[in-house]
Short mmCIF file of C-alpha atoms in Angstrom, two decimals:
data_model
loop_
_atom_site.label_atom_id
_atom_site.label_comp_id
_atom_site.label_asym_id
_atom_site.label_seq_id
_atom_site.Cartn_x
_atom_site.Cartn_y
_atom_site.Cartn_z
CA MET A 1 -139.04 -78.02 19.14
CA LYS A 2 -136.92 -75.78 21.62
CA GLN A 3 -139.81 -73.54 22.02
CA LEU A 4 -142.04 -76.10 22.64
CA PHE A 5 -139.81 -77.36 25.58
CA ILE A 6 -139.67 -74.47 27.11
CA TYR A 7 -143.58 -74.01 26.88
CA ALA A 8 -143.89 -77.64 28.85
CA ILE A 9 -141.23 -76.42 31.54
CA LEU A 10 -143.35 -73.22 31.91
CA LEU A 11 -146.69 -75.22 32.11
CA PHE A 12 -145.10 -77.45 34.65
CA THR A 13 -144.06 -74.59 36.78
CA VAL A 14 -147.57 -72.92 36.99
CA LEU A 15 -149.21 -75.75 37.32
CA LEU A 16 -147.26 -76.91 40.24
CA ALA A 17 -147.51 -73.29 41.87
CA CYS A 18 -151.47 -73.83 41.84
CA ASN A 19 -151.06 -77.26 43.57
CA GLU A 20 -149.26 -75.92 46.14
CA SER A 21 -151.45 -73.12 46.24
CA LEU A 22 -154.84 -75.35 46.70
CA PHE A 23 -152.58 -77.34 48.88
CA ALA A 24 -151.94 -74.71 51.16
CA GLN A 25 -155.64 -73.68 50.90
CA GLN A 26 -157.04 -76.56 52.11
CA LEU A 27 -156.51 -75.44 55.68
CA THR A 28 -159.76 -73.87 57.08
CA GLU A 29 -159.77 -71.10 60.09
CA ALA A 30 -161.61 -73.75 62.07
CA GLN A 31 -158.81 -76.33 61.05
CA LYS A 32 -155.99 -74.01 61.85
CA ARG A 33 -157.40 -73.29 65.14
CA THR A 34 -157.78 -76.78 65.85
CA LEU A 35 -154.05 -77.22 64.99
CA GLU A 36 -152.98 -74.68 66.99
CA ARG A 37 -154.99 -76.07 70.32
CA ARG A 38 -152.96 -79.39 69.03
CA VAL A 39 -150.04 -77.70 69.46
CA ARG A 40 -150.37 -75.99 72.50
CA ASP A 41 -151.25 -79.05 74.44
CA LYS A 42 -148.04 -80.82 73.18
CA VAL A 43 -146.06 -77.81 74.66
CA ASP A 44 -147.87 -78.18 77.49
CA ASP A 45 -147.45 -81.43 78.12
CA PHE A 46 -143.55 -81.16 77.71
CA GLN A 47 -143.19 -78.71 80.37
CA PHE A 48 -145.43 -81.17 82.51
CA TYR A 49 -143.08 -84.35 81.67
CA MET A 50 -140.39 -81.73 82.81
CA ALA A 51 -141.21 -80.53 85.84
CA GLN A 52 -141.78 -83.97 86.92
CA LEU A 53 -138.26 -85.27 85.72
CA GLY A 54 -136.92 -82.26 87.65
CA ASP A 55 -138.98 -83.27 91.02
CA LYS A 56 -136.83 -85.12 93.33
CA GLU A 57 -138.49 -84.46 96.29
CA SER A 58 -142.37 -85.89 95.75
CA THR A 59 -141.95 -88.18 92.13
CA SER A 60 -140.49 -91.69 92.27
CA ILE A 61 -138.41 -93.13 89.79
CA THR A 62 -141.18 -95.27 88.00
CA VAL A 63 -142.76 -91.91 87.11
CA LYS A 64 -140.01 -90.39 86.39
CA ASN A 65 -139.01 -92.93 83.83
CA ASN A 66 -142.29 -92.93 82.51
CA ALA A 67 -141.85 -89.15 81.94
CA TYR A 68 -138.88 -89.34 80.36
CA ARG A 69 -140.47 -91.98 77.78
CA LEU A 70 -143.44 -89.95 77.00
CA ALA A 71 -141.36 -86.59 76.52
CA LEU A 72 -139.68 -88.19 74.17
CA LYS A 73 -142.34 -89.34 72.12
CA LEU A 74 -143.64 -85.89 71.82
CA PHE A 75 -140.91 -84.90 69.17
CA ILE A 76 -140.36 -86.02 65.72
CA GLY A 77 -137.96 -89.10 65.69
CA GLU A 78 -138.53 -89.44 69.40
CA GLY A 79 -134.90 -88.43 70.20
CA GLU A 80 -133.21 -90.16 66.86
CA ASP A 81 -132.42 -88.88 63.52
CA TYR A 82 -135.60 -88.56 61.47
CA SER A 83 -136.84 -87.79 57.90
CA ILE A 84 -139.31 -85.83 56.18
CA VAL A 85 -140.15 -85.78 52.66
CA GLN A 86 -139.16 -83.02 50.73
CA ARG A 87 -140.21 -81.51 46.74
CA ASN A 88 -137.09 -80.22 44.60
CA SER A 89 -137.49 -77.88 41.73
CA LEU A 90 -139.02 -80.17 39.67
CA GLY A 91 -141.71 -81.28 42.11
CA GLU A 92 -140.05 -84.58 42.78
CA GLU A 93 -140.43 -85.88 46.05
CA TYR A 94 -137.22 -87.32 48.10
CA GLU A 95 -136.00 -88.35 52.06
CA GLU A 96 -134.28 -85.59 53.58
CA LEU A 97 -132.39 -87.37 56.58
CA LYS A 98 -132.25 -85.09 59.70
CA PRO A 99 -130.43 -85.03 62.58
CA ALA A 100 -131.83 -85.90 66.30
CA VAL A 101 -133.89 -83.14 67.91
CA ARG A 102 -131.87 -80.74 70.04
CA MET A 103 -132.74 -78.52 73.25
CA GLN A 104 -130.21 -75.09 73.34
CA THR A 105 -129.79 -74.29 76.74
CA SER A 106 -128.79 -71.16 78.49
CA SER A 107 -127.56 -69.18 82.09
CA LYS A 108 -128.20 -65.86 83.04
CA TYR A 109 -124.67 -65.84 83.76
CA ARG A 110 -123.64 -66.14 80.33
CA SER A 111 -124.53 -64.79 76.99
CA THR A 112 -123.66 -68.04 75.12
CA LYS A 113 -126.00 -70.94 74.24
CA SER A 114 -125.28 -74.41 74.00
CA ARG A 115 -127.20 -77.36 72.31
CA THR A 116 -128.04 -81.20 73.26
CA LYS A 117 -129.67 -84.14 72.08
CA MET A 118 -133.02 -84.12 73.28
CA LYS A 119 -132.37 -87.52 74.78
CA VAL A 120 -129.19 -86.49 76.63
CA TYR A 121 -131.08 -82.96 77.68
CA LEU A 122 -134.08 -84.85 79.29
CA ASN A 123 -131.66 -87.70 80.68
CA ASN A 124 -129.69 -85.29 82.33
CA LEU A 125 -132.65 -83.84 83.97
CA ARG A 126 -133.89 -86.95 85.04
CA ASN A 127 -130.66 -87.52 87.01
CA ASN A 128 -129.31 -84.32 87.50
CA ARG A 129 -126.86 -83.92 90.35
CA THR A 130 -126.32 -79.95 90.62
CA TYR A 131 -129.35 -79.23 92.69
CA SER A 132 -131.55 -81.40 95.24
CA GLN A 133 -135.01 -80.11 93.64
CA ILE A 134 -135.36 -78.49 90.00
CA GLU A 135 -138.82 -76.57 89.99
CA ILE A 136 -140.13 -75.81 86.21
CA THR A 137 -143.21 -74.21 85.70
CA ALA A 138 -144.92 -72.70 82.64
CA ALA A 139 -144.38 -68.81 82.80
CA ASP A 140 -146.74 -67.78 79.92
CA ALA A 141 -149.20 -69.19 77.98
CA VAL A 142 -148.39 -71.12 74.59
CA ARG A 143 -148.16 -69.01 71.58
CA VAL A 144 -148.32 -70.67 67.80
CA ASP A 145 -147.61 -68.22 64.78
CA ASN A 146 -148.54 -69.06 61.16
CA ILE A 147 -149.17 -72.60 60.07
CA TYR A 148 -147.20 -73.34 56.32
CA ARG A 149 -146.52 -76.03 54.62
CA GLU A 150 -143.00 -77.66 54.19
CA GLY A 151 -142.31 -80.82 52.22
CA ASP A 152 -145.57 -83.27 52.71
CA LEU A 153 -145.78 -81.80 56.45
CA TYR A 154 -147.47 -78.65 57.69
CA VAL A 155 -144.95 -76.56 60.09
CA CYS A 156 -145.31 -73.85 62.77
CA MET A 157 -143.76 -72.27 65.08
CA ALA A 158 -144.32 -72.08 69.08
CA TYR A 159 -143.32 -69.90 71.40
CA PHE A 160 -143.29 -70.52 75.84
CA CYS A 161 -141.81 -69.50 78.87
CA GLN A 162 -140.39 -71.44 81.61
CA LYS A 163 -139.70 -70.32 85.07
CA TYR A 164 -136.60 -72.48 86.67
CA ILE A 165 -135.41 -72.65 90.42
CA GLY A 166 -132.58 -74.81 91.21
CA TYR A 167 -132.88 -75.46 95.06
CA ARG A 168 -130.16 -76.77 97.30
CA ASP A 169 -130.72 -77.66 100.82
CA SER A 170 -134.50 -76.43 100.63
CA ARG A 171 -133.15 -72.55 99.02
CA PRO A 172 -132.79 -71.49 95.77
CA VAL A 173 -129.56 -71.10 94.18
CA TYR A 174 -130.24 -70.55 90.66
CA SER A 175 -133.73 -68.92 89.17
CA ASP A 176 -134.46 -67.40 85.54
CA ILE A 177 -137.37 -67.14 83.22
CA THR A 178 -136.61 -68.67 79.78
CA THR A 179 -138.48 -67.46 76.61
CA LYS A 180 -138.38 -70.42 73.93
CA ARG A 181 -139.10 -71.24 70.43
CA VAL A 182 -139.80 -74.85 69.11
CA LYS A 183 -140.38 -75.81 65.57
CA VAL A 184 -143.55 -78.14 65.11
CA TYR A 185 -144.49 -80.53 62.18
CA ILE A 186 -147.88 -81.29 61.90
CA GLN A 187 -149.37 -84.83 60.30
CA ALA A 188 -152.73 -84.91 58.52
CA ILE A 189 -153.46 -88.84 59.01
CA GLU A 190 -156.58 -90.01 57.33
CA ILE A 191 -158.79 -92.62 59.53
CA PRO A 192 -161.17 -94.88 57.58
CA LYS A 193 -164.86 -94.63 59.07
CA SER A 194 -167.62 -97.42 58.93
CA ASP A 195 -169.43 -95.53 56.08
CA GLY A 196 -166.65 -95.82 53.73
CA THR A 197 -164.95 -92.16 54.12
CA THR A 198 -162.39 -91.17 56.07
CA GLU A 199 -161.49 -88.40 59.03
CA THR A 200 -158.48 -86.25 58.94
CA ILE A 201 -156.67 -86.29 62.46
CA TRP A 202 -154.12 -84.05 63.13
CA ASN A 203 -150.89 -84.91 64.52
CA ALA A 204 -148.19 -82.43 66.16
CA LEU A 205 -144.46 -83.48 66.67
CA LEU A 206 -142.33 -80.92 68.59
CA GLY A 207 -138.88 -80.39 67.03
CA ASP A 208 -135.44 -78.49 67.76
CA ILE A 209 -135.76 -75.84 70.95
CA TYR A 210 -134.16 -72.35 70.43
CA VAL A 211 -133.73 -69.63 73.27
CA LEU A 212 -134.62 -66.73 72.43
CA GLU A 213 -134.41 -64.71 76.21
CA THR A 214 -133.34 -65.73 79.30
CA ARG A 215 -133.69 -63.43 82.23
CA PRO A 216 -133.14 -63.35 85.85
CA ILE A 217 -136.88 -63.66 87.77
#
């Protein structure tokens, strides 16, 4: 009886591993390229909204408020706590509660880094009182690493560089280039079609952002 139980556990483990392997193989190279473009677009959108939030000279408060709202929609949980579906060692699904997405910040003048909720970071950028103008631009193309499965989602890391310049009285008083890494969650959404079949639509949501390097311009 004991041997039968052990055999059943081993068989279940093998079947689960095979199922996980088959799931991971569902992504074709064409799908991976599509997902990578989707991820790059989301990171580019985020950098665009940050540029609007920091622009005091030519961006109205209405546009800033819209940029704040749209920027949060790029993130999983939209700035609030969120949950993702995970699997335990027996293959059973459970929901894991995650804290709200955070932004890590840095300065070329200090070695330490700090983390703040994305909602707070974006709101501070929108209402900044440190500089008369903030200029944020992309300093390099977005790079995406391998896409893998985590729970009921696909996940990858995206890397991007930003140039940040703070002005006072039209003069630059602070500037740096920061390399950042963001975790990206990818959802497969099945959309019904008129012929009774379904079409897979991919949605990418940004997660926590970390600073890898900050250097002077």
